[in-house]
Amino acid sequence: MGPKNLTRVSEFLLMGLSDDLELQPLLFGLFLSMYLVTVLGNLLIILTISSDSHLHTPMYFFLSNLSLADIGFTSTTIPKMMVDIHTHSRVISYVGCLTQMSFFTLFGCLDSLLLNVMAYDRFVAICRPLHYLVIMNPCLCGLLVLVSFFISLLYSHLHSLIVSQLTFFMDVEIPHFFCDPSQLFNLACFEIPISNILMYFIAAIFGGVPLTGILFSYYKIVSSILRVPSAGGKYKAFSTCGSHLSVVCLFYGTGLGVYLSSAVSHSPRKDSVASVIYTVVTPMLNPFIYSLRNRDIKTAMQRLLRRTV
C-alpha cells in the first residue's frame, strides 16, 4: 500500500477521547460546560476592562487581548468535538483539518507572545516606574499587539505550508480530538525527515524565544524587587505580577508537560486526554486567576454588576 500525498486525502477521522458510547453524553455535557465558562469568563474580562476607565492601562489592554486569544484558542477545537459527539461522526475534511490546525497554531502562538508582552509590561512597571507611561504609550502597546498577531500568522502559515508537503499512508485516523500538528507528523511517512526537523525547529524558535523573554523579564523583576528595603514594598511590587506569573506557569507548564510526555508515551489516547488541560482547562482558568487575584478587576466587576442591576 503506497503512500499518497496529503492533498489527495479527502478526509481524516478524529478518534476523540473515548470509544465508549455511554461516556459520550457525559463528555458532551462536560465540554459544553467548560466551553461556556471559558467564553463567558473571558468575555466578562473584556467587558469589564472596556467599560471601566480605571482599567484603560497597558496591562489591562494586553489582558483583554489575551482573553480574546483564549476564546479563539478554545473555539478552534471544542465546538468541532461537541458536534462530532452529537452527530456520532468523526470525519473532518482535509481542508477543515488544515484550517483547524492553522487557527490552533495561530491562537496558541498569539497566547505565548502576549504573555511575553505582558511580562515586558511588568518589567517596565517595576524596573522603570518613572518612565512607565512614556515607554508604554498607546502607540507602542498597539504595535506590540499587532506585531504579535502577524508573527503568529507567520508561524501558522509555516505550519500549514510544511504539513501540506507531507506524504501519508492510507491510514488517516488521528488519535486525537482535533488536528494536532504533532499527530499529523506521527501519521506521516518521511523519506528524509527534513520537514520534521524543520517543524520542531520553527516551534522551538517561536515558542522558546517568548519563554526566554519572559524568564529574562522576571529575572530583572525579581532582582529589582529584592533591592526594595521594606517587606511591604516587596509584597506590593510582586503582587502586581502575581496573576501573570500564575498564568505563565499554567500555560507553559501544561503545554510543555503534555508534549514532553507524548515524546516518551506510547499511548496516543492518553496524550489526547492530557492535552485537554492546556487546550480547555488553561483558557478556562485564566479569567478566574485574574479576577480572584486582582483587586482592580474585582472592584471593576462589582461596579459593572451594580450598574447592570
PDB file of C-alpha atoms in Angstrom:
ATOM      1  CA  MET A   1       0.000   0.000   0.000  1.00  0.00           C
ATOM      2  CA  GLY A   2       1.858   3.018  -1.262  1.00  0.00           C
ATOM      3  CA  PRO A   3       1.852   6.487   0.263  1.00  0.00           C
ATOM      4  CA  LYS A   4      -0.276   9.232  -1.196  1.00  0.00           C
ATOM      5  CA  ASN A   5       0.115  12.984  -0.906  1.00  0.00           C
ATOM      6  CA  LEU A   6      -1.919  14.803   1.730  1.00  0.00           C
ATOM      7  CA  THR A   7      -3.634  16.903  -0.938  1.00  0.00           C
ATOM      8  CA  ARG A   8      -5.204  13.700  -2.304  1.00  0.00           C
ATOM      9  CA  VAL A   9      -6.572  12.709   1.091  1.00  0.00           C
ATOM     10  CA  SER A  10     -10.188  13.869   1.178  1.00  0.00           C
ATOM     11  CA  GLU A  11     -10.818  13.401   4.899  1.00  0.00           C
ATOM     12  CA  PHE A  12      -9.447  12.353   8.275  1.00  0.00           C
ATOM     13  CA  LEU A  13     -11.036  10.517  11.194  1.00  0.00           C
ATOM     14  CA  LEU A  14     -10.723  12.160  14.615  1.00  0.00           C
ATOM     15  CA  MET A  15     -10.795   9.305  17.124  1.00  0.00           C
ATOM     16  CA  GLY A  16     -11.727  11.570  20.052  1.00  0.00           C
ATOM     17  CA  LEU A  17     -11.199  10.943  23.739  1.00  0.00           C
ATOM     18  CA  SER A  18     -13.129   7.691  24.187  1.00  0.00           C
ATOM     19  CA  ASP A  19     -14.838   4.957  22.156  1.00  0.00           C
ATOM     20  CA  ASP A  20     -17.303   4.210  24.954  1.00  0.00           C
ATOM     21  CA  LEU A  21     -20.778   5.229  23.709  1.00  0.00           C
ATOM     22  CA  GLU A  22     -22.089   5.565  27.266  1.00  0.00           C
ATOM     23  CA  LEU A  23     -19.479   8.232  28.011  1.00  0.00           C
ATOM     24  CA  GLN A  24     -20.386  10.420  25.021  1.00  0.00           C
ATOM     25  CA  PRO A  25     -23.307  12.316  26.690  1.00  0.00           C
ATOM     26  CA  LEU A  26     -21.148  12.913  29.757  1.00  0.00           C
ATOM     27  CA  LEU A  27     -18.268  14.209  27.626  1.00  0.00           C
ATOM     28  CA  PHE A  28     -20.650  16.422  25.661  1.00  0.00           C
ATOM     29  CA  GLY A  29     -22.086  17.989  28.825  1.00  0.00           C
ATOM     30  CA  LEU A  30     -18.664  18.389  30.431  1.00  0.00           C
ATOM     31  CA  PHE A  31     -17.048  20.109  27.461  1.00  0.00           C
ATOM     32  CA  LEU A  32     -20.100  22.243  26.754  1.00  0.00           C
ATOM     33  CA  SER A  33     -19.971  23.499  30.352  1.00  0.00           C
ATOM     34  CA  MET A  34     -16.236  24.199  30.204  1.00  0.00           C
ATOM     35  CA  TYR A  35     -16.550  25.926  26.836  1.00  0.00           C
ATOM     36  CA  LEU A  36     -19.366  28.194  28.063  1.00  0.00           C
ATOM     37  CA  VAL A  37     -17.420  29.053  31.232  1.00  0.00           C
ATOM     38  CA  THR A  38     -14.332  29.842  29.130  1.00  0.00           C
ATOM     39  CA  VAL A  39     -16.143  32.064  26.632  1.00  0.00           C
ATOM     40  CA  LEU A  40     -18.345  33.857  29.162  1.00  0.00           C
ATOM     41  CA  GLY A  41     -15.494  34.311  31.645  1.00  0.00           C
ATOM     42  CA  ASN A  42     -13.154  35.823  29.068  1.00  0.00           C
ATOM     43  CA  LEU A  43     -15.945  37.981  27.606  1.00  0.00           C
ATOM     44  CA  LEU A  44     -16.641  39.257  31.125  1.00  0.00           C
ATOM     45  CA  ILE A  45     -12.977  40.227  31.492  1.00  0.00           C
ATOM     46  CA  ILE A  46     -13.087  42.090  28.147  1.00  0.00           C
ATOM     47  CA  LEU A  47     -16.374  43.830  29.033  1.00  0.00           C
ATOM     48  CA  THR A  48     -15.109  44.795  32.484  1.00  0.00           C
ATOM     49  CA  ILE A  49     -11.903  46.317  31.105  1.00  0.00           C
ATOM     50  CA  SER A  50     -13.611  48.165  28.257  1.00  0.00           C
ATOM     51  CA  SER A  51     -16.356  49.611  30.474  1.00  0.00           C
ATOM     52  CA  ASP A  52     -14.139  50.882  33.321  1.00  0.00           C
ATOM     53  CA  SER A  53     -11.893  53.860  32.613  1.00  0.00           C
ATOM     54  CA  HIS A  54      -9.686  52.957  35.587  1.00  0.00           C
ATOM     55  CA  LEU A  55      -8.586  49.848  33.680  1.00  0.00           C
ATOM     56  CA  HIS A  56      -7.616  51.646  30.476  1.00  0.00           C
ATOM     57  CA  THR A  57      -3.935  50.975  31.094  1.00  0.00           C
ATOM     58  CA  PRO A  58      -1.367  48.935  29.115  1.00  0.00           C
ATOM     59  CA  MET A  59      -1.555  45.929  31.451  1.00  0.00           C
ATOM     60  CA  TYR A  60      -5.314  45.544  31.084  1.00  0.00           C
ATOM     61  CA  PHE A  61      -5.193  46.329  27.367  1.00  0.00           C
ATOM     62  CA  PHE A  62      -2.903  43.316  26.935  1.00  0.00           C
ATOM     63  CA  LEU A  63      -5.113  41.246  29.255  1.00  0.00           C
ATOM     64  CA  SER A  64      -8.210  41.936  27.139  1.00  0.00           C
ATOM     65  CA  ASN A  65      -6.319  40.822  24.037  1.00  0.00           C
ATOM     66  CA  LEU A  66      -5.158  37.684  25.863  1.00  0.00           C
ATOM     67  CA  SER A  67      -8.777  36.911  26.771  1.00  0.00           C
ATOM     68  CA  LEU A  68      -9.768  37.340  23.128  1.00  0.00           C
ATOM     69  CA  ALA A  69      -6.968  34.977  22.056  1.00  0.00           C
ATOM     70  CA  ASP A  70      -8.091  32.427  24.675  1.00  0.00           C
ATOM     71  CA  ILE A  71     -11.621  32.462  23.248  1.00  0.00           C
ATOM     72  CA  GLY A  72     -10.225  31.841  19.773  1.00  0.00           C
ATOM     73  CA  PHE A  73      -7.841  29.151  21.044  1.00  0.00           C
ATOM     74  CA  THR A  74     -10.648  27.155  22.652  1.00  0.00           C
ATOM     75  CA  SER A  75     -13.124  27.770  19.835  1.00  0.00           C
ATOM     76  CA  THR A  76     -10.875  26.068  17.274  1.00  0.00           C
ATOM     77  CA  THR A  77     -11.189  22.651  18.934  1.00  0.00           C
ATOM     78  CA  ILE A  78     -14.110  22.270  21.351  1.00  0.00           C
ATOM     79  CA  PRO A  79     -17.114  23.159  19.106  1.00  0.00           C
ATOM     80  CA  LYS A  80     -15.962  20.657  16.461  1.00  0.00           C
ATOM     81  CA  MET A  81     -15.534  17.948  19.089  1.00  0.00           C
ATOM     82  CA  MET A  82     -19.023  18.609  20.513  1.00  0.00           C
ATOM     83  CA  VAL A  83     -20.545  18.440  17.015  1.00  0.00           C
ATOM     84  CA  ASP A  84     -18.770  15.109  16.446  1.00  0.00           C
ATOM     85  CA  ILE A  85     -20.142  13.718  19.705  1.00  0.00           C
ATOM     86  CA  HIS A  86     -23.663  14.963  18.955  1.00  0.00           C
ATOM     87  CA  THR A  87     -23.757  13.672  15.368  1.00  0.00           C
ATOM     88  CA  HIS A  88     -21.750  10.484  16.079  1.00  0.00           C
ATOM     89  CA  SER A  89     -19.438  11.448  13.231  1.00  0.00           C
ATOM     90  CA  ARG A  90     -15.667  11.642  13.458  1.00  0.00           C
ATOM     91  CA  VAL A  91     -14.970  12.795   9.926  1.00  0.00           C
ATOM     92  CA  ILE A  92     -13.129  16.036   9.215  1.00  0.00           C
ATOM     93  CA  SER A  93     -12.249  17.110   5.697  1.00  0.00           C
ATOM     94  CA  TYR A  94      -8.689  17.763   4.576  1.00  0.00           C
ATOM     95  CA  VAL A  95      -9.419  21.496   4.243  1.00  0.00           C
ATOM     96  CA  GLY A  96     -11.191  21.511   7.610  1.00  0.00           C
ATOM     97  CA  CYS A  97      -8.262  19.754   9.301  1.00  0.00           C
ATOM     98  CA  LEU A  98      -5.719  22.129   7.810  1.00  0.00           C
ATOM     99  CA  THR A  99      -7.880  25.125   8.760  1.00  0.00           C
ATOM    100  CA  GLN A 100      -8.323  23.905  12.328  1.00  0.00           C
ATOM    101  CA  MET A 101      -4.588  23.288  12.678  1.00  0.00           C
ATOM    102  CA  SER A 102      -3.833  26.771  11.291  1.00  0.00           C
ATOM    103  CA  PHE A 103      -6.118  28.553  13.762  1.00  0.00           C
ATOM    104  CA  PHE A 104      -4.900  26.359  16.631  1.00  0.00           C
ATOM    105  CA  THR A 105      -1.259  27.304  15.986  1.00  0.00           C
ATOM    106  CA  LEU A 106      -2.240  30.942  15.348  1.00  0.00           C
ATOM    107  CA  PHE A 107      -4.003  31.450  18.667  1.00  0.00           C
ATOM    108  CA  GLY A 108      -1.548  29.257  20.578  1.00  0.00           C
ATOM    109  CA  CYS A 109       1.404  31.324  19.354  1.00  0.00           C
ATOM    110  CA  LEU A 110      -0.543  34.552  19.992  1.00  0.00           C
ATOM    111  CA  ASP A 111      -1.161  33.464  23.593  1.00  0.00           C
ATOM    112  CA  SER A 112       2.553  32.842  24.048  1.00  0.00           C
ATOM    113  CA  LEU A 113       3.594  36.183  22.534  1.00  0.00           C
ATOM    114  CA  LEU A 114       1.006  38.161  24.505  1.00  0.00           C
ATOM    115  CA  LEU A 115       2.252  36.601  27.726  1.00  0.00           C
ATOM    116  CA  ASN A 116       5.738  37.719  26.704  1.00  0.00           C
ATOM    117  CA  VAL A 117       4.482  41.266  26.024  1.00  0.00           C
ATOM    118  CA  MET A 118       2.726  41.313  29.404  1.00  0.00           C
ATOM    119  CA  ALA A 119       5.971  40.224  31.087  1.00  0.00           C
ATOM    120  CA  TYR A 120       7.754  43.143  29.383  1.00  0.00           C
ATOM    121  CA  ASP A 121       4.983  45.462  30.622  1.00  0.00           C
ATOM    122  CA  ARG A 122       5.520  44.270  34.210  1.00  0.00           C
ATOM    123  CA  PHE A 123       9.282  44.666  33.777  1.00  0.00           C
ATOM    124  CA  VAL A 124       8.886  48.309  32.740  1.00  0.00           C
ATOM    125  CA  ALA A 125       6.328  48.997  35.507  1.00  0.00           C
ATOM    126  CA  ILE A 126       8.562  47.618  38.278  1.00  0.00           C
ATOM    127  CA  CYS A 127      12.056  48.380  36.995  1.00  0.00           C
ATOM    128  CA  ARG A 128      11.332  51.707  35.218  1.00  0.00           C
ATOM    129  CA  PRO A 129       8.322  53.097  37.140  1.00  0.00           C
ATOM    130  CA  LEU A 130       9.078  56.779  36.479  1.00  0.00           C
ATOM    131  CA  HIS A 131       9.215  56.221  32.715  1.00  0.00           C
ATOM    132  CA  TYR A 132       6.388  53.686  32.532  1.00  0.00           C
ATOM    133  CA  LEU A 133       3.752  55.900  30.892  1.00  0.00           C
ATOM    134  CA  VAL A 134       6.298  57.300  28.454  1.00  0.00           C
ATOM    135  CA  ILE A 135       7.622  53.896  27.393  1.00  0.00           C
ATOM    136  CA  MET A 136       4.302  52.024  27.371  1.00  0.00           C
ATOM    137  CA  ASN A 137       2.439  54.630  25.348  1.00  0.00           C
ATOM    138  CA  PRO A 138      -0.711  53.689  23.371  1.00  0.00           C
ATOM    139  CA  CYS A 139       1.174  53.563  20.066  1.00  0.00           C
ATOM    140  CA  LEU A 140       3.728  51.070  21.394  1.00  0.00           C
ATOM    141  CA  CYS A 141       1.023  48.943  23.039  1.00  0.00           C
ATOM    142  CA  GLY A 142      -0.953  48.726  19.805  1.00  0.00           C
ATOM    143  CA  LEU A 143       2.222  47.986  17.850  1.00  0.00           C
ATOM    144  CA  LEU A 144       3.202  45.167  20.212  1.00  0.00           C
ATOM    145  CA  VAL A 145      -0.201  43.507  19.794  1.00  0.00           C
ATOM    146  CA  LEU A 146      -0.110  43.889  16.005  1.00  0.00           C
ATOM    147  CA  VAL A 147       3.431  42.509  15.775  1.00  0.00           C
ATOM    148  CA  SER A 148       2.410  39.570  17.981  1.00  0.00           C
ATOM    149  CA  PHE A 149      -0.540  38.857  15.706  1.00  0.00           C
ATOM    150  CA  PHE A 150       1.487  38.987  12.480  1.00  0.00           C
ATOM    151  CA  ILE A 151       4.244  36.802  13.940  1.00  0.00           C
ATOM    152  CA  SER A 152       1.571  34.285  14.970  1.00  0.00           C
ATOM    153  CA  LEU A 153       0.104  34.469  11.470  1.00  0.00           C
ATOM    154  CA  LEU A 154       3.529  33.739  10.006  1.00  0.00           C
ATOM    155  CA  TYR A 155       4.010  30.809  12.386  1.00  0.00           C
ATOM    156  CA  SER A 156       0.605  29.402  11.452  1.00  0.00           C
ATOM    157  CA  HIS A 157       1.325  29.796   7.732  1.00  0.00           C
ATOM    158  CA  LEU A 158       4.675  27.995   8.072  1.00  0.00           C
ATOM    159  CA  HIS A 159       2.968  25.100   9.842  1.00  0.00           C
ATOM    160  CA  SER A 160       0.353  24.817   7.097  1.00  0.00           C
ATOM    161  CA  LEU A 161       2.990  25.036   4.388  1.00  0.00           C
ATOM    162  CA  ILE A 162       5.075  22.239   5.908  1.00  0.00           C
ATOM    163  CA  VAL A 163       2.101  19.957   6.607  1.00  0.00           C
ATOM    164  CA  SER A 164       0.812  20.410   3.050  1.00  0.00           C
ATOM    165  CA  GLN A 165       4.060  18.851   1.777  1.00  0.00           C
ATOM    166  CA  LEU A 166       3.763  15.684   3.870  1.00  0.00           C
ATOM    167  CA  THR A 167       3.090  12.220   2.492  1.00  0.00           C
ATOM    168  CA  PHE A 168       0.782   9.750   4.223  1.00  0.00           C
ATOM    169  CA  PHE A 169      -0.072   6.090   4.148  1.00  0.00           C
ATOM    170  CA  MET A 170      -3.695   5.126   3.613  1.00  0.00           C
ATOM    171  CA  ASP A 171      -4.385   5.090   7.359  1.00  0.00           C
ATOM    172  CA  VAL A 172      -5.685   8.581   8.155  1.00  0.00           C
ATOM    173  CA  GLU A 173      -7.081   8.028  11.659  1.00  0.00           C
ATOM    174  CA  ILE A 174      -5.936  10.782  14.026  1.00  0.00           C
ATOM    175  CA  PRO A 175      -5.871   9.512  17.643  1.00  0.00           C
ATOM    176  CA  HIS A 176      -6.929  12.905  18.972  1.00  0.00           C
ATOM    177  CA  PHE A 177      -9.992  15.133  19.269  1.00  0.00           C
ATOM    178  CA  PHE A 178      -8.531  17.811  16.973  1.00  0.00           C
ATOM    179  CA  CYS A 179      -5.932  18.133  14.221  1.00  0.00           C
ATOM    180  CA  ASP A 180      -2.837  18.480  16.360  1.00  0.00           C
ATOM    181  CA  PRO A 181       0.269  19.137  14.179  1.00  0.00           C
ATOM    182  CA  SER A 182       2.324  16.631  16.151  1.00  0.00           C
ATOM    183  CA  GLN A 183      -0.252  13.909  15.463  1.00  0.00           C
ATOM    184  CA  LEU A 184      -0.171  14.655  11.744  1.00  0.00           C
ATOM    185  CA  PHE A 185       3.598  14.257  11.811  1.00  0.00           C
ATOM    186  CA  ASN A 186       3.248  10.931  13.587  1.00  0.00           C
ATOM    187  CA  LEU A 187       0.984   9.726  10.775  1.00  0.00           C
ATOM    188  CA  ALA A 188       3.261  10.954   8.013  1.00  0.00           C
ATOM    189  CA  CYS A 189       5.776   8.869   6.102  1.00  0.00           C
ATOM    190  CA  PHE A 190       9.172  10.588   5.887  1.00  0.00           C
ATOM    191  CA  GLU A 191      11.734   9.521   3.362  1.00  0.00           C
ATOM    192  CA  ILE A 192      14.051  12.242   4.680  1.00  0.00           C
ATOM    193  CA  PRO A 193      12.935  13.835   7.973  1.00  0.00           C
ATOM    194  CA  ILE A 194      13.731  17.387   6.824  1.00  0.00           C
ATOM    195  CA  SER A 195      10.157  18.587   7.312  1.00  0.00           C
ATOM    196  CA  ASN A 196      10.003  17.028  10.774  1.00  0.00           C
ATOM    197  CA  ILE A 197      13.245  18.688  11.836  1.00  0.00           C
ATOM    198  CA  LEU A 198      12.127  21.996  10.337  1.00  0.00           C
ATOM    199  CA  MET A 199       8.767  21.863  12.129  1.00  0.00           C
ATOM    200  CA  TYR A 200      10.323  21.321  15.542  1.00  0.00           C
ATOM    201  CA  PHE A 201      12.989  23.949  14.824  1.00  0.00           C
ATOM    202  CA  ILE A 202      10.286  26.501  13.994  1.00  0.00           C
ATOM    203  CA  ALA A 203       8.326  25.501  17.112  1.00  0.00           C
ATOM    204  CA  ALA A 204      11.472  25.903  19.240  1.00  0.00           C
ATOM    205  CA  ILE A 205      12.071  29.393  17.810  1.00  0.00           C
ATOM    206  CA  PHE A 206       8.506  30.677  18.100  1.00  0.00           C
ATOM    207  CA  GLY A 207       7.925  29.023  21.475  1.00  0.00           C
ATOM    208  CA  GLY A 208      11.382  29.270  23.006  1.00  0.00           C
ATOM    209  CA  VAL A 209      12.048  32.936  22.241  1.00  0.00           C
ATOM    210  CA  PRO A 210       8.893  34.210  24.043  1.00  0.00           C
ATOM    211  CA  LEU A 211       9.623  31.945  27.011  1.00  0.00           C
ATOM    212  CA  THR A 212      13.203  33.246  27.134  1.00  0.00           C
ATOM    213  CA  GLY A 213      11.874  36.801  27.073  1.00  0.00           C
ATOM    214  CA  ILE A 214       9.518  36.028  29.962  1.00  0.00           C
ATOM    215  CA  LEU A 215      12.290  34.433  32.024  1.00  0.00           C
ATOM    216  CA  PHE A 216      14.616  37.380  31.376  1.00  0.00           C
ATOM    217  CA  SER A 217      11.896  39.889  32.328  1.00  0.00           C
ATOM    218  CA  TYR A 218      11.198  38.072  35.590  1.00  0.00           C
ATOM    219  CA  TYR A 219      14.896  37.788  36.337  1.00  0.00           C
ATOM    220  CA  LYS A 220      15.092  41.577  36.151  1.00  0.00           C
ATOM    221  CA  ILE A 221      11.843  41.968  38.104  1.00  0.00           C
ATOM    222  CA  VAL A 222      12.987  39.703  40.948  1.00  0.00           C
ATOM    223  CA  SER A 223      16.380  41.438  41.063  1.00  0.00           C
ATOM    224  CA  SER A 224      14.632  44.812  41.324  1.00  0.00           C
ATOM    225  CA  ILE A 225      12.171  43.619  43.988  1.00  0.00           C
ATOM    226  CA  LEU A 226      14.965  42.197  46.155  1.00  0.00           C
ATOM    227  CA  ARG A 227      16.541  45.651  46.291  1.00  0.00           C
ATOM    228  CA  VAL A 228      13.376  47.107  47.872  1.00  0.00           C
ATOM    229  CA  PRO A 229      14.177  47.648  51.586  1.00  0.00           C
ATOM    230  CA  SER A 230      10.738  47.088  53.143  1.00  0.00           C
ATOM    231  CA  ALA A 231       8.806  43.821  53.172  1.00  0.00           C
ATOM    232  CA  GLY A 232       5.596  45.706  52.392  1.00  0.00           C
ATOM    233  CA  GLY A 233       7.188  47.269  49.332  1.00  0.00           C
ATOM    234  CA  LYS A 234       8.379  43.875  48.106  1.00  0.00           C
ATOM    235  CA  TYR A 235       4.918  42.382  48.526  1.00  0.00           C
ATOM    236  CA  LYS A 236       3.232  45.282  46.734  1.00  0.00           C
ATOM    237  CA  ALA A 237       5.674  45.080  43.812  1.00  0.00           C
ATOM    238  CA  PHE A 238       5.356  41.323  43.454  1.00  0.00           C
ATOM    239  CA  SER A 239       1.542  41.348  43.776  1.00  0.00           C
ATOM    240  CA  THR A 240       1.290  43.382  40.572  1.00  0.00           C
ATOM    241  CA  CYS A 241       2.680  40.472  38.556  1.00  0.00           C
ATOM    242  CA  GLY A 242       1.413  37.513  40.608  1.00  0.00           C
ATOM    243  CA  SER A 243      -1.590  36.829  38.356  1.00  0.00           C
ATOM    244  CA  HIS A 244       0.500  36.991  35.200  1.00  0.00           C
ATOM    245  CA  LEU A 245       3.116  34.661  36.659  1.00  0.00           C
ATOM    246  CA  SER A 246       0.400  32.157  37.597  1.00  0.00           C
ATOM    247  CA  VAL A 247      -0.980  32.191  34.034  1.00  0.00           C
ATOM    248  CA  VAL A 248       2.527  31.803  32.567  1.00  0.00           C
ATOM    249  CA  CYS A 249       3.248  28.773  34.762  1.00  0.00           C
ATOM    250  CA  LEU A 250      -0.132  27.258  33.889  1.00  0.00           C
ATOM    251  CA  PHE A 251       0.201  27.846  30.132  1.00  0.00           C
ATOM    252  CA  TYR A 252       3.814  26.768  29.650  1.00  0.00           C
ATOM    253  CA  GLY A 253       3.786  24.132  32.382  1.00  0.00           C
ATOM    254  CA  THR A 254       0.811  22.232  30.963  1.00  0.00           C
ATOM    255  CA  GLY A 255       1.856  22.704  27.327  1.00  0.00           C
ATOM    256  CA  LEU A 256       5.426  21.549  27.853  1.00  0.00           C
ATOM    257  CA  GLY A 257       4.280  18.747  30.135  1.00  0.00           C
ATOM    258  CA  VAL A 258       1.918  17.333  27.521  1.00  0.00           C
ATOM    259  CA  TYR A 259       4.428  17.499  24.683  1.00  0.00           C
ATOM    260  CA  LEU A 260       7.284  16.077  26.756  1.00  0.00           C
ATOM    261  CA  SER A 261       5.094  13.238  27.987  1.00  0.00           C
ATOM    262  CA  SER A 262       3.944  12.489  24.431  1.00  0.00           C
ATOM    263  CA  ALA A 263       7.588  12.073  23.430  1.00  0.00           C
ATOM    264  CA  VAL A 264       8.023   9.146  25.834  1.00  0.00           C
ATOM    265  CA  SER A 265       4.450   7.857  25.937  1.00  0.00           C
ATOM    266  CA  HIS A 266       3.227   5.131  23.601  1.00  0.00           C
ATOM    267  CA  SER A 267      -0.464   5.806  24.202  1.00  0.00           C
ATOM    268  CA  PRO A 268      -1.886   8.480  21.829  1.00  0.00           C
ATOM    269  CA  ARG A 269      -5.262   8.305  23.586  1.00  0.00           C
ATOM    270  CA  LYS A 270      -3.680   9.244  26.923  1.00  0.00           C
ATOM    271  CA  ASP A 271      -1.874  12.124  25.192  1.00  0.00           C
ATOM    272  CA  SER A 272      -5.171  13.438  23.831  1.00  0.00           C
ATOM    273  CA  VAL A 273      -6.738  13.316  27.303  1.00  0.00           C
ATOM    274  CA  ALA A 274      -3.728  15.167  28.753  1.00  0.00           C
ATOM    275  CA  SER A 275      -3.907  17.838  26.036  1.00  0.00           C
ATOM    276  CA  VAL A 276      -7.358  18.820  27.340  1.00  0.00           C
ATOM    277  CA  ILE A 277      -5.504  20.566  30.178  1.00  0.00           C
ATOM    278  CA  TYR A 278      -3.822  23.202  28.028  1.00  0.00           C
ATOM    279  CA  THR A 279      -6.458  23.446  25.273  1.00  0.00           C
ATOM    280  CA  VAL A 280      -9.505  23.768  27.547  1.00  0.00           C
ATOM    281  CA  VAL A 281      -8.648  23.994  31.240  1.00  0.00           C
ATOM    282  CA  THR A 282      -5.969  26.699  30.979  1.00  0.00           C
ATOM    283  CA  PRO A 283      -8.095  29.213  28.987  1.00  0.00           C
ATOM    284  CA  MET A 284     -10.990  28.473  31.360  1.00  0.00           C
ATOM    285  CA  LEU A 285      -8.935  29.198  34.483  1.00  0.00           C
ATOM    286  CA  ASN A 286      -7.321  32.418  33.238  1.00  0.00           C
ATOM    287  CA  PRO A 287     -10.370  34.653  33.995  1.00  0.00           C
ATOM    288  CA  PHE A 288     -10.623  33.159  37.484  1.00  0.00           C
ATOM    289  CA  ILE A 289      -6.934  33.765  38.162  1.00  0.00           C
ATOM    290  CA  TYR A 290      -7.139  37.424  37.111  1.00  0.00           C
ATOM    291  CA  SER A 291     -10.483  38.111  38.786  1.00  0.00           C
ATOM    292  CA  LEU A 292      -9.691  36.406  42.096  1.00  0.00           C
ATOM    293  CA  ARG A 293      -6.091  37.612  42.459  1.00  0.00           C
ATOM    294  CA  ASN A 294      -6.522  41.123  41.069  1.00  0.00           C
ATOM    295  CA  ARG A 295      -8.194  43.744  43.255  1.00  0.00           C
ATOM    296  CA  ASP A 296      -8.709  46.204  40.377  1.00  0.00           C
ATOM    297  CA  ILE A 297     -10.570  43.611  38.289  1.00  0.00           C
ATOM    298  CA  LYS A 298     -12.741  42.556  41.235  1.00  0.00           C
ATOM    299  CA  THR A 299     -13.633  46.168  42.032  1.00  0.00           C
ATOM    300  CA  ALA A 300     -14.420  46.930  38.386  1.00  0.00           C
ATOM    301  CA  MET A 301     -16.616  43.811  38.151  1.00  0.00           C
ATOM    302  CA  GLN A 302     -18.542  44.912  41.234  1.00  0.00           C
ATOM    303  CA  ARG A 303     -19.112  48.356  39.704  1.00  0.00           C
ATOM    304  CA  LEU A 304     -20.240  46.749  36.446  1.00  0.00           C
ATOM    305  CA  LEU A 305     -22.693  44.479  38.273  1.00  0.00           C
ATOM    306  CA  ARG A 306     -24.110  47.408  40.264  1.00  0.00           C
ATOM    307  CA  ARG A 307     -24.669  49.381  37.040  1.00  0.00           C
ATOM    308  CA  THR A 308     -26.284  46.345  35.413  1.00  0.00           C
ATOM    309  CA  VAL A 309     -28.607  45.659  38.342  1.00  0.00           C
TER     310      VAL A 309
END
